[in-house]
CSV table of C-alpha atoms in Angstrom, one decimal:
chain,number,residue,atom,x,y,z
B,25,MET,CA,-24.2,9.4,18.6
B,26,LEU,CA,-26.3,7.9,16.5
B,27,CYS,CA,-24.9,7.2,13.2
B,28,VAL,CA,-25.8,10.6,10.3
B,29,LEU,CA,-26.9,9.0,7.8
B,30,CYS,CA,-29.3,6.2,9.0
B,31,GLU,CA,-30.2,8.5,11.5
B,32,CYS,CA,-31.1,5.3,14.2
B,33,ARG,CA,-28.0,3.1,15.3
B,34,LYS,CA,-25.2,4.0,17.2
B,35,ALA,CA,-22.0,6.0,15.5
B,36,MET,CA,-19.5,3.6,15.2
B,37,LEU,CA,-16.4,6.2,12.7
B,38,LYS,CA,-16.1,8.7,12.0
B,39,ARG,CA,-14.9,9.1,8.6
B,40,PRO,CA,-12.1,10.6,7.8
B,41,LYS,CA,-13.1,12.7,3.9
B,42,THR,CA,-16.0,13.6,5.1
B,43,LEU,CA,-16.3,13.7,9.9
B,44,GLN,CA,-19.4,12.0,9.4
B,45,PRO,CA,-20.1,9.9,12.3
B,46,ILE,CA,-21.6,6.8,11.1
B,47,CYS,CA,-23.0,3.3,11.9
B,48,LYS,CA,-21.2,0.0,9.9
B,49,PRO,CA,-24.2,-1.4,8.5
B,50,CYS,CA,-23.8,2.8,6.6
B,51,PHE,CA,-20.3,2.7,6.8
B,52,TYR,CA,-20.3,-0.7,4.8
B,53,ASN,CA,-22.7,0.6,2.0
B,54,VAL,CA,-20.6,3.5,1.7
B,55,PHE,CA,-17.4,2.4,1.4
B,56,GLU,CA,-18.8,-0.2,-0.3
B,57,THR,CA,-20.1,2.0,-3.1
B,58,GLU,CA,-18.1,4.8,-4.0
B,59,ILE,CA,-15.8,1.9,-4.6
B,60,HIS,CA,-18.8,0.6,-7.0
B,61,ASN,CA,-19.1,4.3,-8.3
B,62,THR,CA,-15.3,4.6,-9.1
B,63,ILE,CA,-15.7,1.4,-11.1
B,64,VAL,CA,-18.5,2.6,-13.2
B,65,GLU,CA,-17.3,6.1,-13.6
B,66,SER,CA,-14.6,5.3,-15.0
B,67,ASN,CA,-16.3,1.9,-17.2
B,68,LEU,CA,-13.2,-0.1,-15.6
B,69,PHE,CA,-14.5,-3.3,-16.5
B,70,PHE,CA,-16.9,-5.2,-19.2
B,71,PRO,CA,-18.9,-8.7,-18.7
B,72,GLY,CA,-16.7,-11.7,-19.7
B,73,GLU,CA,-13.6,-10.3,-18.2
B,74,ARG,CA,-10.8,-12.1,-17.1
B,75,VAL,CA,-9.0,-8.8,-14.1
B,76,ALA,CA,-6.9,-10.7,-11.8
B,77,ILE,CA,-5.8,-8.9,-8.2
B,78,GLY,CA,-2.3,-8.2,-7.5
B,79,ALA,CA,-2.9,-9.8,-4.1
B,80,SER,CA,-0.7,-9.7,-1.5
B,81,GLY,CA,-2.1,-10.7,2.2
B,82,GLY,CA,-1.7,-7.7,3.8
B,83,LYS,CA,-5.0,-5.5,5.0
B,84,ASP,CA,-5.2,-3.5,1.0
B,85,SER,CA,-5.1,-6.6,-1.6
B,86,THR,CA,-7.9,-8.7,1.3
B,87,VAL,CA,-10.0,-5.7,0.8
B,88,LEU,CA,-9.5,-5.2,-2.6
B,89,ALA,CA,-10.7,-9.0,-2.9
B,90,HIS,CA,-13.3,-8.9,-0.8
B,91,VAL,CA,-15.0,-6.1,-2.0
B,92,MET,CA,-14.3,-7.0,-6.5
B,93,LYS,CA,-15.8,-10.4,-4.7
B,94,THR,CA,-18.9,-8.1,-3.0
B,95,LEU,CA,-19.7,-6.1,-6.4
B,96,ASN,CA,-19.4,-8.2,-8.7
B,97,GLU,CA,-21.9,-9.8,-7.4
B,98,ARG,CA,-24.3,-7.3,-6.5
B,99,TYR,CA,-24.2,-5.5,-9.8
B,100,ASN,CA,-23.6,-7.9,-12.0
B,101,TYR,CA,-20.5,-7.1,-13.5
B,102,GLY,CA,-19.6,-10.9,-14.8
B,103,VAL,CA,-15.8,-10.5,-14.1
B,104,ASP,CA,-13.8,-14.0,-13.3
B,105,PHE,CA,-11.7,-12.8,-10.7
B,106,VAL,CA,-8.2,-13.7,-10.2
B,107,LEU,CA,-5.5,-13.6,-7.3
B,108,LEU,CA,-2.0,-13.2,-8.3
B,109,SER,CA,0.5,-13.1,-5.9
B,110,ILE,CA,4.1,-12.9,-6.5
B,111,ASP,CA,7.0,-14.4,-3.8
B,112,GLU,CA,9.9,-13.0,-3.5
B,113,GLY,CA,11.3,-14.9,-1.4
B,114,ILE,CA,11.4,-12.7,1.8
B,115,HIS,CA,11.5,-15.4,4.4
B,116,GLY,CA,9.4,-14.0,7.7
B,117,TYR,CA,7.0,-12.3,5.6
B,118,ARG,CA,6.5,-13.9,2.4
B,119,ASP,CA,6.4,-17.2,3.7
B,120,ASP,CA,3.6,-16.6,6.0
B,121,SER,CA,1.5,-13.9,3.5
B,122,LEU,CA,1.3,-16.2,1.2
B,123,GLU,CA,-0.8,-18.7,3.4
B,124,THR,CA,-3.1,-15.7,4.1
B,125,VAL,CA,-3.2,-15.9,0.3
B,126,LYS,CA,-3.8,-19.7,0.1
B,127,ARG,CA,-6.7,-19.6,2.6
B,128,ASN,CA,-8.0,-16.2,0.9
B,129,LYS,CA,-8.7,-18.0,-2.5
B,130,VAL,CA,-11.0,-20.3,-0.6
B,131,GLN,CA,-12.4,-17.8,1.0
B,132,TYR,CA,-13.1,-16.0,-1.3
B,133,ASP,CA,-13.4,-18.7,-4.6
B,134,MET,CA,-11.2,-17.7,-6.4
B,135,ASP,CA,-8.5,-19.4,-8.7
B,136,LEU,CA,-4.9,-18.2,-7.5
B,137,GLU,CA,-1.6,-18.6,-8.8
B,138,VAL,CA,1.0,-18.1,-7.4
B,139,VAL,CA,4.7,-16.7,-9.1
B,140,SER,CA,7.9,-16.2,-7.0
B,141,TYR,CA,11.2,-14.4,-8.0
B,142,SER,CA,13.4,-17.7,-7.6
B,143,GLU,CA,11.3,-19.8,-10.1
B,144,LEU,CA,11.6,-16.7,-13.1
B,145,TYR,CA,15.0,-14.6,-12.3
B,146,GLY,CA,16.8,-17.5,-10.4
B,147,TRP,CA,17.1,-15.2,-6.9
B,148,SER,CA,15.3,-14.9,-4.4
B,149,MET,CA,14.8,-11.3,-2.1
B,150,ASP,CA,16.7,-13.3,0.5
B,151,GLN,CA,19.7,-14.1,-2.3
B,152,ILE,CA,19.5,-10.9,-3.7
B,153,VAL,CA,20.0,-8.7,-0.1
B,154,ALA,CA,23.0,-10.8,1.0
B,155,GLN,CA,24.8,-10.5,-2.6
B,156,ILE,CA,24.4,-6.4,-2.4
B,157,GLY,CA,23.2,-5.6,1.2
B,158,ASN,CA,20.5,-3.7,2.4
B,159,LYS,CA,21.1,-1.3,0.7
B,160,ASN,CA,18.5,-0.2,-3.1
B,161,ASN,CA,16.5,-4.1,-2.5
B,162,CYS,CA,13.6,-1.9,-3.7
B,163,THR,CA,14.3,-1.0,-6.5
B,164,TYR,CA,15.2,-5.0,-7.6
B,165,CYS,CA,12.3,-6.0,-5.4
B,166,GLY,CA,10.4,-3.5,-7.6
B,167,VAL,CA,11.2,-4.0,-10.9
B,168,PHE,CA,11.3,-7.4,-10.4
B,169,ARG,CA,7.9,-7.1,-9.3
B,170,ARG,CA,6.4,-5.6,-12.4
B,171,GLN,CA,7.1,-7.8,-14.7
B,172,ALA,CA,6.0,-10.9,-12.5
B,173,LEU,CA,2.5,-9.5,-12.5
B,174,ASP,CA,3.3,-9.2,-16.4
B,175,ARG,CA,4.4,-13.0,-16.8
B,176,GLY,CA,2.1,-14.2,-14.2
B,177,SER,CA,-1.3,-12.7,-15.8
B,178,ALA,CA,0.4,-13.6,-19.2
B,179,LYS,CA,0.5,-17.2,-17.9
B,180,LEU,CA,-3.4,-17.3,-17.0
B,181,GLY,CA,-4.1,-14.9,-20.4
B,182,ILE,CA,-5.5,-11.7,-18.1
B,183,ALA,CA,-4.9,-8.2,-19.6
B,184,HIS,CA,-6.0,-6.1,-16.6
B,185,ILE,CA,-4.5,-6.2,-13.0
B,186,VAL,CA,-6.1,-4.4,-9.7
B,187,THR,CA,-3.9,-3.4,-7.5
B,188,GLY,CA,-5.2,-2.0,-3.7
B,189,HIS,CA,-3.2,0.7,-3.4
B,190,ASN,CA,-5.2,3.4,-1.5
B,191,ALA,CA,-6.0,7.0,-0.7
B,192,ASP,CA,-3.2,7.7,1.5
B,193,ASP,CA,-0.6,5.8,-1.3
B,194,MET,CA,-1.8,7.7,-3.7
B,195,ALA,CA,-1.4,10.7,-1.6
B,196,GLU,CA,2.0,9.5,-1.0
B,197,THR,CA,3.2,8.6,-4.9
B,198,VAL,CA,2.2,12.4,-5.7
B,199,LEU,CA,4.1,13.9,-2.8
B,200,MET,CA,7.4,12.2,-3.5
B,201,ASN,CA,6.8,12.5,-7.6
B,202,LEU,CA,6.6,16.6,-6.2
B,203,LEU,CA,9.5,16.3,-3.2
B,204,ARG,CA,11.4,15.2,-6.3
B,205,GLY,CA,10.2,17.9,-9.4
B,206,ASP,CA,9.5,13.9,-11.2
B,207,THR,CA,6.6,16.4,-12.7
B,208,ALA,CA,6.5,13.7,-15.5
B,209,ARG,CA,5.6,11.4,-13.2
B,210,LEU,CA,3.8,13.4,-11.5
B,211,ASP,CA,1.7,14.2,-14.7
B,212,ARG,CA,0.1,10.9,-14.2
B,213,CYS,CA,0.5,8.9,-10.6
B,214,THR,CA,-3.9,8.9,-10.0
B,215,GLU,CA,-4.6,7.9,-12.8
B,216,LEU,CA,-7.3,4.7,-12.2
B,217,VAL,CA,-6.1,2.9,-14.7
B,218,THR,CA,-2.1,3.1,-16.5
B,219,GLY,CA,-1.1,1.4,-19.4
B,220,SER,CA,1.9,1.5,-20.7
B,221,ASP,CA,4.1,0.6,-23.7
B,222,ASP,CA,6.8,-1.1,-22.2
B,223,SER,CA,3.4,-3.1,-20.2
B,224,PRO,CA,1.3,-5.7,-22.3
B,225,VAL,CA,-1.6,-5.5,-19.1
B,226,LYS,CA,-3.0,-3.1,-18.2
B,227,ARG,CA,-3.3,-2.1,-14.4
B,228,SER,CA,-5.8,-0.3,-12.4
B,229,LYS,CA,-6.8,0.9,-8.6
B,230,PRO,CA,-10.1,0.3,-7.6
B,231,LEU,CA,-9.1,1.9,-4.0
B,232,LYS,CA,-7.5,4.7,-5.0
B,233,TYR,CA,-10.4,7.1,-3.3
B,234,ALA,CA,-10.1,4.5,-0.1
B,235,TYR,CA,-8.5,5.8,3.5
B,236,GLU,CA,-6.7,3.6,4.7
B,237,LYS,CA,-7.8,4.0,8.3
B,238,GLU,CA,-12.1,3.0,6.7
B,239,ILE,CA,-9.3,-0.5,5.1
B,240,VAL,CA,-8.1,-1.2,8.6
B,241,LEU,CA,-11.7,-0.8,9.9
B,242,TYR,CA,-13.7,-2.6,6.9
B,243,ALA,CA,-10.9,-5.3,7.3
B,244,HIS,CA,-11.4,-5.2,11.3
B,245,TYR,CA,-15.8,-5.3,11.2
B,246,LYS,CA,-15.4,-7.5,8.3
B,247,LYS,CA,-12.8,-10.0,10.3
B,248,LEU,CA,-11.2,-10.6,7.2
B,249,ASP,CA,-8.2,-13.1,8.0
B,250,TYR,CA,-5.3,-10.5,6.4
B,251,PHE,CA,-2.3,-10.8,7.6
B,252,SER,CA,0.0,-7.9,9.2
B,253,THR,CA,3.8,-7.5,9.6
B,254,GLU,CA,6.4,-5.4,7.3
B,255,CYS,CA,9.1,-6.2,5.1
B,256,THR,CA,11.8,-7.4,6.5
B,257,TYR,CA,14.1,-5.0,4.1
B,258,SER,CA,13.6,-1.4,4.9
B,259,PRO,CA,12.2,0.3,4.0
B,260,GLU,CA,13.4,4.2,1.8
B,261,ALA,CA,13.8,6.4,4.7
B,262,PHE,CA,12.0,9.1,1.0
B,263,ARG,CA,9.4,7.3,1.6
B,264,GLY,CA,8.9,6.7,4.9
B,265,THR,CA,9.4,10.4,5.2
B,266,ALA,CA,6.8,11.4,3.7
B,267,ARG,CA,4.1,8.9,4.5
B,268,THR,CA,4.7,9.9,8.0
B,269,LEU,CA,4.4,13.6,6.8
B,270,ILE,CA,1.9,13.2,5.3
B,271,LYS,CA,-0.3,11.5,8.9
B,272,ASN,CA,0.7,13.8,10.4
B,273,LEU,CA,-1.5,15.9,8.3
B,274,GLU,CA,-4.2,13.7,8.0
B,275,ALA,CA,-4.3,14.0,11.9
B,276,ILE,CA,-4.7,17.8,11.7
B,277,ARG,CA,-6.4,17.3,8.3
B,278,PRO,CA,-8.2,14.8,7.3
B,279,SER,CA,-9.5,16.3,3.7
B,280,THR,CA,-5.5,16.5,3.1
B,281,ILE,CA,-5.1,12.6,1.7
B,282,ILE,CA,-8.2,13.1,-0.7
B,283,ASP,CA,-6.7,16.9,-1.3
B,284,ILE,CA,-3.0,16.3,-2.6
B,285,ILE,CA,-4.9,13.5,-4.5
B,286,HIS,CA,-6.6,16.5,-6.1
B,287,SER,CA,-4.2,18.6,-6.6
B,288,GLY,CA,-2.5,15.5,-8.4
B,289,GLU,CA,-4.8,14.7,-11.6
B,290,ALA,CA,-5.2,18.3,-11.7
B,291,PHE,CA,-1.8,18.8,-12.3
B,292,VAL,CA,-1.1,19.2,-16.4
B,293,LEU,CA,1.9,18.2,-17.6
B,294,LYS,CA,2.8,21.5,-20.3
B,295,LYS,CA,3.5,19.7,-23.3
B,296,LYS,CA,7.3,20.9,-25.2
B,297,LYS,CA,7.9,22.8,-27.6
B,298,GLU,CA,9.0,20.1,-31.2
B,299,LYS,CA,12.8,21.0,-31.8
B,300,LYS,CA,13.7,20.8,-35.1
B,301,GLY,CA,17.0,20.0,-35.5
B,302,LYS,CA,18.3,18.8,-38.7
B,303,GLY,CA,16.4,16.3,-39.9
B,304,SER,CA,15.8,14.8,-36.7
B,305,VAL,CA,12.7,15.3,-34.6
B,306,VAL,CA,13.3,15.4,-31.0
B,307,VAL,CA,10.5,13.7,-29.0
B,308,LYS,CA,9.3,15.0,-25.3
B,309,ALA,CA,11.2,12.3,-23.8
B,310,LYS,CA,8.1,10.1,-21.5
B,311,VAL,CA,8.3,8.7,-18.6
B,312,GLU,CA,7.0,5.7,-17.6
B,313,GLU,CA,5.1,5.4,-14.3
B,314,LYS,CA,6.0,2.1,-12.1
B,315,PRO,CA,3.6,0.5,-10.0
B,316,VAL,CA,4.8,1.2,-6.2
B,317,PRO,CA,3.4,-1.5,-4.0
B,318,SER,CA,1.7,-0.8,-0.6
B,319,GLY,CA,3.6,-2.1,1.0
B,320,GLY,CA,6.5,0.6,0.3
B,321,CYS,CA,8.8,-1.3,-2.2
B,322,SER,CA,10.4,0.8,-5.1
B,323,VAL,CA,12.1,2.7,-6.7
B,324,PRO,CA,10.4,4.0,-9.4
B,325,LEU,CA,13.2,4.6,-12.3
B,326,ALA,CA,12.6,6.5,-15.2
B,327,PHE,CA,12.3,5.0,-18.9
B,328,ASP,CA,13.6,6.8,-21.8
B,329,SER,CA,11.5,5.5,-24.8
B,330,SER,CA,12.0,8.3,-27.2
B,331,LEU,CA,12.4,5.4,-29.7
B,332,GLY,CA,8.9,5.2,-29.2
B,333,LEU,CA,8.4,1.8,-30.3
B,334,SER,CA,8.1,-1.0,-27.9
B,335,ASN,CA,10.8,-3.2,-28.9
B,336,ARG,CA,11.6,-6.9,-27.4
B,337,CYS,CA,14.4,-8.2,-25.1
B,338,THR,CA,17.0,-9.1,-26.9
B,339,LYS,CA,17.9,-11.7,-23.6
B,340,CYS,CA,14.2,-12.3,-21.5
B,341,GLY,CA,11.6,-12.1,-25.4
B,342,TYR,CA,9.8,-9.2,-22.7
B,343,LEU,CA,8.9,-5.6,-23.8
B,344,SER,CA,11.4,-3.2,-23.6
B,345,HIS,CA,12.7,0.3,-25.0
B,346,ASN,CA,15.8,-1.0,-24.7
B,347,ALA,CA,17.9,-3.5,-26.6
B,348,VAL,CA,17.9,-5.4,-22.6
B,349,CYS,CA,15.2,-4.9,-20.3
B,350,LYS,CA,15.9,-3.8,-16.8
B,351,ALA,CA,15.2,-6.4,-15.1
B,352,CYS,CA,17.7,-8.3,-16.8
B,353,VAL,CA,20.0,-5.3,-16.4
B,354,LEU,CA,19.4,-6.5,-12.9
B,355,LEU,CA,19.5,-10.1,-13.4
B,356,GLU,CA,23.3,-9.4,-15.9
B,357,GLY,CA,25.0,-7.6,-12.3
B,358,LEU,CA,23.7,-10.3,-9.8
B,359,ASN,CA,24.8,-13.0,-11.8
B,360,ALA,CA,28.1,-11.0,-12.7
B,361,GLY,CA,28.4,-10.3,-8.5
B,362,ARG,CA,28.6,-6.5,-9.2
B,363,ALA,CA,25.5,-5.3,-8.8
B,364,LYS,CA,27.3,-1.6,-8.0
B,365,MET,CA,24.7,0.3,-9.1
B,366,GLN,CA,24.6,3.9,-7.0
B,367,ILE,CA,20.9,4.5,-6.5
B,368,GLU,CA,20.7,7.7,-4.6
B,369,GLY,CA,16.8,7.5,-4.2
B,370,ASP,CA,16.5,10.2,-1.7
B,371,SER,CA,19.3,12.3,-3.3
B,372,ALA,CA,17.1,15.5,-5.0
B,373,ASP,CA,19.1,14.1,-8.3
B,374,GLY,CA,17.4,11.1,-7.8
B,375,ALA,CA,15.2,9.8,-11.4
B,376,ALA,CA,17.3,11.1,-13.5
B,377,LYS,CA,20.6,9.9,-12.5
B,378,ASN,CA,19.1,6.5,-11.9
B,379,ILE,CA,18.2,6.5,-16.0
B,380,LYS,CA,21.4,7.9,-16.5
B,381,THR,CA,23.3,3.9,-14.7
B,382,LEU,CA,21.0,2.2,-16.0
B,383,GLU,CA,21.5,3.3,-19.5
B,384,LYS,CA,24.9,3.3,-19.0
B,385,LEU,CA,24.8,-0.2,-17.4
B,386,ALA,CA,22.6,-1.5,-20.6
B,387,LEU,CA,25.3,-0.1,-22.7
B,388,SER,CA,27.8,-1.2,-20.6
B,389,ILE,CA,26.8,-5.2,-20.7
T,11,MET,CA,-11.1,-2.8,37.8
T,12,GLN,CA,-9.7,-5.0,34.6
T,13,ILE,CA,-9.4,-3.8,31.1
T,14,THR,CA,-8.2,-5.8,27.6
T,15,VAL,CA,-5.5,-4.5,25.2
T,16,GLU,CA,-5.5,-5.7,21.7
T,17,PHE,CA,-3.4,-5.0,19.2
T,18,SER,CA,-3.0,-5.9,15.3
T,19,GLY,CA,-1.7,-4.2,13.0
T,20,GLY,CA,2.1,-5.6,13.8
T,21,LEU,CA,1.9,-3.3,16.0
T,22,GLU,CA,2.1,-6.2,18.7
T,23,THR,CA,6.3,-5.8,17.7
T,24,ALA,CA,6.8,-2.5,19.6
T,25,PHE,CA,5.7,-4.7,22.8
T,26,ASP,CA,6.7,-7.3,24.3
T,27,GLY,CA,4.8,-9.4,20.6
T,28,ASN,CA,1.5,-10.5,22.9
T,29,LYS,CA,-1.4,-9.4,20.7
T,30,LYS,CA,-3.7,-9.6,23.3
T,31,HIS,CA,-3.8,-8.6,27.4
T,32,VAL,CA,-5.6,-8.8,30.6
T,33,LEU,CA,-4.5,-5.9,32.7
T,34,ASP,CA,-5.7,-4.3,36.0
T,35,VAL,CA,-5.8,-0.4,36.4
T,36,PRO,CA,-7.2,1.9,38.8
T,37,GLU,CA,-10.6,3.0,38.5
T,38,GLY,CA,-11.1,6.3,37.0
T,39,SER,CA,-7.8,6.6,34.5
T,40,SER,CA,-7.8,7.5,31.1
T,41,VAL,CA,-7.0,6.6,27.4
T,42,ASN,CA,-3.8,9.0,27.7
T,43,TRP,CA,-2.8,7.6,31.5
T,44,LEU,CA,-3.0,4.4,29.6
T,45,LEU,CA,-0.8,4.4,27.3
T,46,HIS,CA,1.8,5.6,29.0
T,47,HIS,CA,1.3,2.4,32.0
T,48,MET,CA,1.9,0.8,28.2
T,49,VAL,CA,4.4,1.6,27.9
T,50,GLU,CA,6.9,1.1,31.1
T,51,THR,CA,4.7,-1.9,31.8
T,52,LEU,CA,4.5,-4.0,27.9
T,53,MET,CA,7.3,-3.2,26.2
T,54,PRO,CA,10.7,-4.9,27.2
T,55,ASP,CA,13.3,-2.3,29.3
T,56,HIS,CA,15.6,-2.5,25.8
T,57,LYS,CA,12.7,-2.3,24.0
T,58,ARG,CA,11.6,1.0,25.4
T,59,GLU,CA,12.8,3.6,23.2
T,60,GLU,CA,12.2,2.8,19.9
T,61,GLY,CA,9.0,0.9,20.5
T,62,LYS,CA,7.6,4.6,22.3
T,63,ASN,CA,8.4,5.9,19.0
T,64,ILE,CA,6.5,3.5,17.4
T,65,PHE,CA,3.3,4.0,19.2
T,66,LEU,CA,3.9,7.5,20.7
T,67,GLN,CA,4.0,11.2,19.5
T,68,ASP,CA,3.9,14.3,21.4
T,69,GLU,CA,2.3,12.0,24.2
T,70,SER,CA,-0.5,10.8,22.7
T,71,VAL,CA,-0.9,7.2,20.3
T,72,ARG,CA,1.5,7.8,16.2
T,73,PRO,CA,-1.0,9.3,13.5
T,74,GLY,CA,-1.4,6.5,11.4
T,75,VAL,CA,-2.8,3.9,14.4
T,76,LEU,CA,-5.7,3.5,15.3
T,77,VAL,CA,-7.3,3.1,18.9
T,78,LEU,CA,-10.7,1.0,19.7
T,79,ILE,CA,-12.3,2.0,22.4
T,80,ASN,CA,-15.1,-1.2,22.8
T,81,ASP,CA,-15.2,-1.6,19.0
T,82,SER,CA,-15.8,2.4,17.8
T,83,ASP,CA,-12.9,5.1,16.9
T,84,TRP,CA,-11.5,6.7,19.4
T,85,GLU,CA,-12.1,10.3,17.9
T,86,LEU,CA,-15.9,9.6,18.9
T,87,GLU,CA,-15.3,8.9,22.1
T,88,GLY,CA,-13.1,11.5,23.8
T,89,GLU,CA,-9.6,10.4,22.4
T,90,ASP,CA,-6.8,10.0,25.3
T,91,GLN,CA,-9.4,11.9,27.4
T,92,TYR,CA,-11.4,8.5,27.5
T,93,ILE,CA,-12.5,7.7,31.0
T,94,LEU,CA,-12.2,3.5,31.2
T,95,GLN,CA,-14.8,2.0,32.5
T,96,PRO,CA,-14.8,-2.5,33.7
T,97,ARG,CA,-14.2,-4.7,31.1
T,98,ASP,CA,-13.2,-2.8,28.5
T,99,VAL,CA,-11.3,-3.7,25.0
T,100,ILE,CA,-9.2,-1.4,23.2
T,101,ILE,CA,-7.3,-1.9,20.2
T,102,PHE,CA,-5.3,-0.5,18.5
T,103,ALA,CA,-4.6,-1.2,15.3
T,104,SER,CA,-1.2,0.7,12.8
T,105,THR,CA,-2.3,0.8,9.2
T,106,LEU,CA,1.3,1.6,8.7
T,107,HIS,CA,2.3,-1.4,7.6
T,108,GLY,CA,2.2,-3.2,4.2
T,109,GLY,CA,-1.1,-3.9,1.5
């Protein structure tokens, strides 16, 4: 079968997005060009900008680093890319994948900064799991990673991180927010660029329209050096189930993934009317988006920012809406050996319950 | 006749941990036959139930596992009905592992 684009070479894959049979060179071209278009249409970068690539050594961030380097050279973005990795301290998983990132540093000729949980928080994920058990550890990992990425960027003097979230991840997040009734996050989770007032760093997802199938094939055909092992700690059941559902739907109707993203993008949350109370105005509670790591490891925590102003954590100085930031709340619990947060990510009232638990915890400290 | 089976994306953990196997298969075998043959012969007994679940669904490859036949997407080659040829290289790549 011939490639439908060049009509001269043998087709090697069927594009899930369009069902077109295409050859390898045409595949590289359309895959890279689509990402370039995403970047250009949104003015994602400016010349001279320093941008950190959140690099885990996995397929998504390795493809991201490769494509960013390729496009930067091809289209003269003038961006200075740096690899930024987080060492969560998970033996047999992150130590091995960090070796991959170190090779990527050489392969892509980029600087590499590694920030570790042990160094930042005094706790590795292995130690945290040893203390709290095998449940809820994705919550700790998610909260800590977000802040670790910010701190790593601050150290490098960088205000923009690109992450390897792909179309399948986006669809999964839309579906999870829909299924949880988390309309505030549903409103925002498909945005290409997310900045929030509890983080000094802008985050963006240049691969948001790239199918996982194409990312894996790109990495395979280009023989990219990446690491593929699941995190040794059990993933959330809810996310896993959403992921399986999406993969099953994709098998029947491949456009499902892009269609779910489209639905998420078209969803706009109706603004709540401001209630006029006795001298006080209740502003719509804003819910911040948590970055969802590609490994599928984070219970998003809703965050009440009705204060409307950015404050700093009294313990660590990190931007926070509460007196104590989320990472410090979790750390206090760990340090006191009483981390008993019951976070039921699987239950319908998960998000609401999370806020309450965190707020209570913040008050009790 | 001989064919080669390779795993990537961590799928080898559902089998015996080796990433590459050279197999002797009867001529005229289909990929569907190969899938079951692999479950029977390449998965250790104690891991077979769990491993089969990771690898197969509804008697074919689980969605999320890519199959390449001589580097070509199996969706262009007739999927599990493809008839194996001598020296074929079949790659099974899981997309489900972290990024």
